[in-house]
CSV table of C-alpha atoms in Angstrom, one decimal:
chain,number,residue,atom,x,y,z
A,22,MET,CA,-141.7,6.4,-14.1
A,23,PHE,CA,-140.8,4.9,-17.5
A,24,PHE,CA,-141.4,8.3,-19.1
A,25,LEU,CA,-139.2,10.1,-16.5
A,26,LYS,CA,-136.4,7.5,-16.9
A,27,LYS,CA,-136.6,7.8,-20.6
A,28,GLU,CA,-136.4,11.6,-20.4
A,29,LYS,CA,-133.5,11.5,-17.9
A,30,LYS,CA,-131.5,9.4,-20.3
A,31,LYS,CA,-131.7,12.0,-23.1
A,32,HIS,CA,-131.7,15.2,-21.1
A,33,ALA,CA,-128.1,16.1,-20.1
A,34,ALA,CA,-129.2,18.8,-17.6
A,35,ILE,CA,-131.1,16.3,-15.5
A,36,LYS,CA,-128.2,14.0,-15.4
A,37,ARG,CA,-125.7,16.8,-14.6
A,38,PHE,CA,-127.7,18.6,-11.9
A,39,MET,CA,-129.5,15.7,-10.2
A,40,GLU,CA,-127.0,12.8,-10.3
A,41,ALA,CA,-123.7,12.2,-8.6
A,42,THR,CA,-121.2,9.5,-7.8
A,43,MET,CA,-120.3,10.5,-4.2
A,44,LYS,CA,-120.6,6.9,-3.0
A,45,ILE,CA,-121.2,8.0,0.6
A,46,ASP,CA,-122.6,6.2,3.6
A,47,PHE,CA,-126.0,7.9,3.9
A,48,ASP,CA,-129.4,6.2,4.7
A,49,PHE,CA,-131.4,7.4,1.6
A,50,GLU,CA,-134.2,5.0,2.5
A,51,LYS,CA,-134.7,6.6,5.9
A,52,PHE,CA,-134.4,10.0,4.4
A,53,SER,CA,-137.1,9.3,1.9
A,54,LYS,CA,-139.7,8.5,4.7
A,55,HIS,CA,-139.9,12.1,6.0
A,56,ASN,CA,-142.2,13.4,3.3
A,57,ILE,CA,-143.8,12.5,0.0
A,58,PHE,CA,-141.4,14.6,-2.0
A,59,ASN,CA,-138.4,13.0,-0.5
A,60,LYS,CA,-140.0,9.6,-1.3
A,61,LEU,CA,-140.7,10.6,-4.9
A,62,SER,CA,-137.1,11.5,-5.3
A,63,LEU,CA,-135.6,8.4,-3.6
A,64,ASN,CA,-133.7,7.5,-6.8
A,65,SER,CA,-131.8,10.8,-6.8
A,66,GLU,CA,-128.8,10.6,-4.3
A,67,TYR,CA,-127.8,14.2,-5.1
A,68,GLY,CA,-128.8,17.5,-6.4
A,69,PHE,CA,-132.1,19.3,-7.1
A,70,TYR,CA,-135.4,17.7,-6.3
A,71,TYR,CA,-138.8,19.0,-6.9
A,72,PHE,CA,-140.7,20.6,-4.1
A,73,PRO,CA,-144.0,22.6,-4.3
A,74,TYR,CA,-142.3,25.9,-3.5
A,75,GLY,CA,-139.3,25.8,-5.7
A,76,TYR,CA,-136.8,23.0,-5.1
A,77,LEU,CA,-134.8,21.4,-2.3
A,78,PHE,CA,-131.2,20.1,-2.6
A,79,ARG,CA,-129.7,16.8,-1.4
A,80,HIS,CA,-126.0,17.0,-0.7
A,81,PRO,CA,-125.2,14.5,2.1
A,82,ARG,CA,-121.4,14.4,1.4
A,83,TRP,CA,-120.7,15.4,5.0
A,84,GLY,CA,-123.3,13.2,6.4
A,85,LYS,CA,-125.5,15.8,8.2
A,86,ILE,CA,-128.5,17.2,6.5
A,87,ASN,CA,-132.0,17.3,8.0
A,88,GLU,CA,-135.2,16.1,6.4
A,89,LEU,CA,-135.3,19.1,4.0
A,90,GLY,CA,-131.7,18.9,3.0
A,91,PHE,CA,-130.6,21.8,5.2
A,92,ARG,CA,-127.2,21.5,6.9
A,93,GLN,CA,-128.6,21.4,10.4
A,94,ASP,CA,-128.2,19.0,13.3
A,95,CYS,CA,-132.0,18.6,13.8
A,96,GLY,CA,-135.2,18.9,12.0
A,97,SER,CA,-136.1,22.6,11.4
A,98,HIS,CA,-139.5,21.9,13.1
A,99,GLU,CA,-137.7,20.7,16.2
A,100,VAL,CA,-135.6,23.8,16.9
A,101,LYS,CA,-138.0,25.4,19.4
A,102,SER,CA,-138.2,22.3,21.6
A,103,LYS,CA,-134.4,21.5,21.4
A,104,TYR,CA,-133.2,25.1,21.8
A,105,PRO,CA,-135.9,26.9,23.7
A,106,ASP,CA,-133.8,29.5,25.5
A,107,HIS,CA,-131.3,30.2,22.7
A,108,ILE,CA,-130.9,33.3,20.5
A,109,ILE,CA,-131.7,32.0,17.0
A,110,VAL,CA,-129.5,33.1,14.1
A,111,THR,CA,-130.5,31.9,10.7
A,112,VAL,CA,-128.3,31.9,7.6
A,113,PHE,CA,-129.6,32.0,4.1
A,114,GLY,CA,-127.8,31.7,0.8
A,115,ALA,CA,-126.6,29.3,-1.8
A,116,SER,CA,-123.8,26.8,-1.9
A,117,ASN,CA,-121.2,29.2,-0.6
A,118,ALA,CA,-123.4,29.7,2.5
A,119,PHE,CA,-124.1,25.9,2.6
A,120,SER,CA,-120.2,25.7,2.8
A,121,ILE,CA,-120.3,22.9,0.3
A,122,LEU,CA,-116.5,22.2,0.3
A,123,VAL,CA,-115.8,21.9,4.1
A,124,LYS,CA,-116.8,19.7,7.0
A,125,ASP,CA,-119.4,20.9,9.5
A,126,SER,CA,-116.9,22.3,12.1
A,127,ASP,CA,-115.1,24.3,9.3
A,128,SER,CA,-118.3,25.9,7.9
A,129,PHE,CA,-118.7,29.6,8.7
A,130,SER,CA,-122.1,29.0,10.3
A,131,GLN,CA,-120.6,26.7,12.9
A,132,LYS,CA,-117.6,28.8,13.3
A,133,LEU,CA,-119.9,31.8,13.9
A,134,GLU,CA,-121.9,29.9,16.5
A,135,LYS,CA,-118.7,29.0,18.4
A,136,LYS,CA,-117.4,32.5,18.4
A,137,LEU,CA,-120.7,33.9,19.7
A,138,ASN,CA,-121.0,31.3,22.5
A,139,ASP,CA,-117.3,31.7,23.5
A,140,ASP,CA,-117.6,35.5,23.9
A,141,GLU,CA,-117.7,36.3,27.7
A,142,ASN,CA,-119.1,39.8,27.2
A,143,LEU,CA,-122.0,38.5,25.2
A,144,LYS,CA,-122.7,35.9,27.9
A,145,LYS,CA,-122.7,38.5,30.6
A,146,LYS,CA,-125.0,40.9,28.7
A,147,LEU,CA,-127.5,38.4,27.2
A,148,ASN,CA,-127.3,35.5,29.6
A,149,LYS,CA,-128.2,33.2,26.7
A,150,LYS,CA,-126.5,31.0,24.2
A,151,PHE,CA,-126.7,31.3,20.4
A,152,LYS,CA,-127.9,28.7,18.0
A,153,VAL,CA,-127.0,29.3,14.3
A,154,LEU,CA,-129.2,27.5,11.8
A,155,ASN,CA,-128.2,27.2,8.2
A,156,PHE,CA,-131.1,27.4,5.8
A,157,SER,CA,-128.9,27.7,2.7
A,158,GLN,CA,-129.3,25.5,-0.3
A,159,PRO,CA,-127.0,25.2,-3.4
A,160,ALA,CA,-128.2,27.6,-6.2
A,161,ASN,CA,-130.5,29.6,-4.0
A,162,THR,CA,-131.2,33.0,-5.4
A,163,MET,CA,-132.4,35.9,-3.2
A,164,LEU,CA,-136.0,34.9,-4.1
A,165,ASN,CA,-135.3,31.4,-2.9
A,166,GLN,CA,-133.9,32.8,0.4
A,167,ILE,CA,-137.2,34.8,0.9
A,168,ILE,CA,-139.2,31.6,0.3
A,169,ASN,CA,-137.2,29.6,2.7
A,170,TYR,CA,-137.4,32.3,5.3
A,171,ASN,CA,-141.2,32.3,5.1
A,172,LEU,CA,-141.6,28.6,5.1
A,173,TYR,CA,-139.1,27.5,7.7
A,174,ALA,CA,-137.5,30.3,9.7
A,175,TYR,CA,-140.4,32.7,10.3
A,176,PRO,CA,-142.2,30.3,12.7
A,177,LEU,CA,-139.0,30.2,14.8
A,178,ASN,CA,-139.0,34.0,15.3
A,179,PRO,CA,-135.2,34.3,14.9
A,180,GLU,CA,-133.5,37.3,16.3
A,181,ILE,CA,-130.9,37.6,13.6
A,182,ILE,CA,-131.2,36.8,9.9
A,183,ILE,CA,-128.1,36.6,7.7
A,184,SER,CA,-128.4,36.7,3.9
A,185,HIS,CA,-125.2,35.6,2.2
A,186,GLY,CA,-125.7,36.1,-1.5
A,187,GLY,CA,-124.8,37.6,-4.9
A,188,VAL,CA,-123.2,34.9,-6.9
A,189,CYS,CA,-126.4,33.0,-7.9
A,190,ASP,CA,-128.4,36.1,-8.7
A,191,PHE,CA,-125.7,37.4,-10.9
A,192,HIS,CA,-125.1,34.0,-12.5
A,193,TYR,CA,-128.7,32.9,-13.1
A,194,GLY,CA,-129.8,36.5,-13.7
A,195,GLN,CA,-127.8,36.4,-16.9
A,196,ILE,CA,-129.7,33.4,-18.3
A,197,SER,CA,-133.2,33.6,-16.7
A,198,ASP,CA,-136.1,34.4,-18.9
A,199,SER,CA,-135.9,38.1,-19.8
A,200,PHE,CA,-139.6,38.8,-19.5
A,201,LEU,CA,-139.7,37.4,-15.9
A,202,LEU,CA,-136.6,39.2,-14.9
A,203,ASN,CA,-137.4,42.6,-16.4
A,204,ASN,CA,-141.0,42.7,-15.3
A,205,TYR,CA,-141.1,40.7,-12.0
A,206,ASP,CA,-137.5,40.5,-10.7
A,207,ILE,CA,-137.7,36.7,-11.0
A,208,THR,CA,-134.4,35.0,-11.2
A,209,TYR,CA,-134.5,31.2,-11.0
A,210,VAL,CA,-132.2,28.1,-11.0
A,211,GLU,CA,-131.8,26.9,-14.6
A,212,ILE,CA,-132.9,23.3,-13.9
A,213,ALA,CA,-136.5,24.6,-13.6
A,214,GLU,CA,-136.5,24.9,-17.4
A,215,ALA,CA,-135.5,21.3,-17.9
A,216,TRP,CA,-138.2,20.2,-15.4
A,217,GLY,CA,-140.7,22.3,-17.3
A,218,LYS,CA,-139.8,20.7,-20.6
A,219,ILE,CA,-140.1,17.2,-19.2
A,220,ILE,CA,-143.4,17.8,-17.3
A,221,HIS,CA,-145.0,19.4,-20.4
A,222,ASP,CA,-143.5,17.0,-22.9
A,223,SER,CA,-142.3,20.0,-24.8
A,224,LYS,CA,-140.3,20.0,-28.0
A,225,ILE,CA,-139.1,23.7,-27.5
A,226,GLU,CA,-135.4,24.0,-27.4
A,227,ILE,CA,-133.7,25.3,-24.3
A,228,ALA,CA,-130.1,26.1,-23.5
A,229,GLN,CA,-129.7,23.0,-21.4
A,230,ASP,CA,-130.4,20.7,-24.3
A,231,TYR,CA,-126.8,21.5,-25.2
A,232,VAL,CA,-125.1,21.4,-21.8
A,233,ASP,CA,-123.1,18.2,-22.2
A,234,GLU,CA,-119.5,19.3,-23.0
A,235,ASN,CA,-118.7,15.7,-24.2
A,236,ASN,CA,-121.5,15.8,-26.9
A,237,GLU,CA,-120.9,17.0,-30.4
A,238,ASN,CA,-124.0,19.3,-30.1
A,239,PHE,CA,-122.5,21.2,-27.1
A,240,LYS,CA,-123.1,24.9,-27.0
A,241,PRO,CA,-122.1,27.4,-24.2
A,242,VAL,CA,-125.1,29.1,-22.7
A,243,LYS,CA,-125.8,32.6,-24.1
A,244,VAL,CA,-126.3,35.7,-21.9
A,245,LYS,CA,-129.8,37.1,-22.3
A,246,ASN,CA,-130.1,40.0,-19.9
A,247,ASN,CA,-128.9,43.6,-19.3
A,248,PRO,CA,-126.3,43.9,-16.5
A,249,LYS,CA,-128.1,46.9,-15.0
A,250,LYS,CA,-131.3,45.0,-14.6
A,251,ILE,CA,-129.5,42.0,-13.1
A,252,ILE,CA,-128.0,44.0,-10.3
A,253,ASP,CA,-131.2,46.1,-9.8
A,254,SER,CA,-133.2,42.9,-9.5
A,255,PHE,CA,-130.9,41.5,-6.9
A,256,HIS,CA,-131.0,44.7,-4.9
A,257,ASN,CA,-134.8,44.9,-5.1
A,258,ARG,CA,-135.2,41.4,-3.7
A,259,SER,CA,-132.6,42.1,-1.0
A,260,GLN,CA,-134.6,45.2,0.1
A,261,GLN,CA,-137.8,43.1,0.1
A,262,PHE,CA,-136.1,40.5,2.4
A,263,LYS,CA,-134.8,43.3,4.7
A,264,LYS,CA,-138.2,44.9,5.0
A,265,MET,CA,-139.9,41.5,5.8
A,266,VAL,CA,-137.3,40.7,8.4
A,267,GLU,CA,-137.3,44.0,10.1
A,268,SER,CA,-141.1,44.2,10.2
A,269,ASN,CA,-141.0,41.1,12.3
A,270,GLY,CA,-138.6,42.8,14.8
A,271,SER,CA,-135.5,40.9,13.7
A,272,ILE,CA,-132.0,42.1,12.9
A,273,PHE,CA,-131.1,41.8,9.2
A,274,ILE,CA,-127.5,41.3,8.0
A,275,ASN,CA,-127.0,41.3,4.3
A,276,SER,CA,-123.7,40.6,2.4
A,277,LEU,CA,-122.2,40.6,-1.1
A,278,GLU,CA,-120.5,37.3,-0.9
A,279,PRO,CA,-117.0,36.7,-2.2
A,280,PHE,CA,-115.9,34.6,-5.2
A,281,LEU,CA,-112.5,33.8,-6.5
A,282,TYR,CA,-112.3,36.9,-8.7
A,283,SER,CA,-112.7,39.1,-5.6
A,284,LYS,CA,-109.1,38.4,-4.7
A,285,LYS,CA,-106.2,40.5,-5.5
A,286,SER,CA,-104.2,37.5,-6.9
A,287,TYR,CA,-104.7,33.8,-6.9
A,288,SER,CA,-102.7,30.9,-5.4
A,289,ASN,CA,-101.4,28.2,-7.8
A,290,GLU,CA,-104.2,25.9,-6.6
A,291,GLU,CA,-106.8,28.5,-7.4
A,292,LYS,CA,-105.3,29.1,-10.8
A,293,GLU,CA,-105.7,25.5,-11.6
A,294,LYS,CA,-109.4,25.6,-10.7
A,295,ILE,CA,-110.0,28.4,-13.1
A,296,LYS,CA,-108.7,26.2,-16.0
A,297,ILE,CA,-111.1,23.3,-15.4
A,298,TYR,CA,-114.4,25.2,-14.8
A,299,PHE,CA,-117.4,24.4,-17.0
A,300,LYS,CA,-117.1,25.7,-20.6
A,301,TYR,CA,-120.9,25.9,-20.6
A,302,TYR,CA,-120.7,29.0,-18.4
A,303,HIS,CA,-117.8,30.7,-20.2
A,304,ASP,CA,-119.6,33.9,-21.0
A,305,VAL,CA,-121.5,33.9,-17.7
A,306,TYR,CA,-118.4,33.8,-15.6
A,307,ASN,CA,-116.6,36.3,-17.8
A,308,ASN,CA,-119.2,38.8,-16.8
A,309,MET,CA,-119.3,38.1,-13.1
A,310,LYS,CA,-116.6,40.4,-11.9
A,311,LYS,CA,-118.2,43.4,-13.7
A,312,LEU,CA,-121.5,42.6,-12.2
A,313,PHE,CA,-120.0,42.5,-8.7
A,314,ASP,CA,-118.1,45.7,-9.3
A,315,ASP,CA,-121.1,47.5,-10.8
A,316,TYR,CA,-123.3,46.4,-7.8
A,317,GLU,CA,-120.6,47.5,-5.4
A,318,LYS,CA,-120.3,50.9,-7.0
A,319,LYS,CA,-124.1,51.5,-7.3
A,320,TYR,CA,-125.3,50.2,-4.0
A,321,LEU,CA,-122.5,49.7,-1.6
A,322,ASN,CA,-120.1,52.7,-2.1
A,323,THR,CA,-122.6,55.6,-2.4
A,324,SER,CA,-123.6,55.7,1.2
A,325,LYS,CA,-123.0,53.9,4.5
A,326,ILE,CA,-125.2,50.8,4.7
A,327,ASP,CA,-124.9,49.5,8.3
A,328,TYR,CA,-126.6,46.2,7.6
A,329,ASN,CA,-124.4,45.1,4.7
A,330,ILE,CA,-121.0,43.4,4.6
A,331,ASN,CA,-119.0,43.7,1.4
A,332,PHE,CA,-117.0,40.5,1.2
A,333,HIS,CA,-116.1,41.2,-2.4
A,334,LYS,CA,-114.1,44.2,-1.1
A,335,ILE,CA,-112.8,42.4,1.9
A,336,PHE,CA,-111.4,39.6,-0.1
A,337,ASN,CA,-109.7,42.0,-2.5
A,338,ASN,CA,-107.2,42.5,0.3
A,339,PHE,CA,-106.0,38.8,0.0
A,340,ASP,CA,-103.4,37.6,-2.4
A,341,SER,CA,-101.8,34.3,-3.6
A,342,THR,CA,-100.2,33.4,-0.3
A,343,VAL,CA,-103.3,31.6,0.9
A,344,THR,CA,-105.7,29.3,-0.9
A,345,HIS,CA,-109.1,30.6,0.1
A,346,PHE,CA,-111.2,29.0,-2.6
A,347,GLY,CA,-111.6,25.4,-3.7
A,348,ASP,CA,-113.1,26.5,-7.1
A,349,ILE,CA,-114.3,29.7,-8.6
A,350,ILE,CA,-117.1,30.2,-6.2
A,351,HIS,CA,-116.7,28.1,-3.0
A,352,THR,CA,-114.5,28.9,0.0
A,353,LEU,CA,-112.3,26.5,1.9
A,354,GLU,CA,-111.6,26.6,5.6
A,355,ALA,CA,-109.4,29.7,5.4
A,356,GLY,CA,-112.1,31.6,3.6
A,357,GLU,CA,-114.8,30.3,5.9
A,358,GLU,CA,-112.8,31.7,8.9
A,359,ILE,CA,-112.7,35.2,7.4
A,360,ILE,CA,-116.5,35.1,6.7
A,361,SER,CA,-117.4,33.9,10.1
A,362,ASN,CA,-115.2,36.6,11.8
A,363,GLU,CA,-116.9,39.4,9.8
A,364,TYR,CA,-120.4,38.2,10.8
A,365,TYR,CA,-119.2,37.8,14.4
A,366,LYS,CA,-118.0,41.4,14.4
A,367,LYS,CA,-121.2,42.7,12.8
A,368,ILE,CA,-123.3,40.9,15.5
A,369,LEU,CA,-121.2,42.3,18.3
A,370,LYS,CA,-121.8,45.7,16.9
A,371,LYS,CA,-125.6,45.1,16.8
A,372,TYR,CA,-125.4,44.3,20.5
A,373,SER,CA,-123.2,47.4,21.1
A,374,ILE,CA,-120.2,45.2,22.0
A,375,GLU,CA,-117.0,45.9,20.0
């Protein structure tokens, strides 16, 4: 514990990605009792915490996360007993799918559930209600989505799987280890390198040693990887996820999620958010729109892909009259409504109801 505290003091990445000052009313003591890894991370009220299969994320700002940090109203292991006769829809993605800036009822997952359960034609045809479960975690790449599907959703035998992604793979794909990306399509959240340095008591320099913008040694992170490989890797993992889901008899709905630069023009509030974003990611975010456009051109515009929703294209229809984003990445209620409606229409089509 002394060693960890000592390292946390001098490693800016740990402080930035695992600590917060939300000052919320959340029972961290009770939360820690669910499993050993919650207990080991009791001192962290926010952010990434170690788990044997990647990481989990604790963001209780809105008060409702389950024992694994997912934004669900019950334990993932309790779903079968609590919703035995429901059609299960599972959502996977990163912080945009977690809906990190809005309250529960304004998240696209809960909006989608309400739209499905209020649809009279669906009720008549299926004679069942829907339960939408959000298995998203901030900073999840497509590989994290696959891991979470295998660990938590597969036992529930969900009928529909939604993968809402793109931003994290295109972000972390630029700065992940080149050997792992180029040879194994492995894109990972950057905090993993800081953990590795601490665990192995390494003196090797990593980019996150210089993440603190208030420190005189600050350096923006450098882009390491080829754009073509970044988008190909995301596509390869998306196809892997699709094949896994469909081999289990489930419906797969994939999307290229939106981000602020998807829009035609920005509101004054959105323009202000651009000005204050992390300088550390200056080059990374300068490249994002090109990565989105290249992916769209190569994989979404060449043929009709029935399972995919191109939110990057959809949001290009929106201008400065409405504030859809609370920062460069994350949607506010207005954006969440658009996203929920597109998934709703896609599901209706899958059940031949339009």
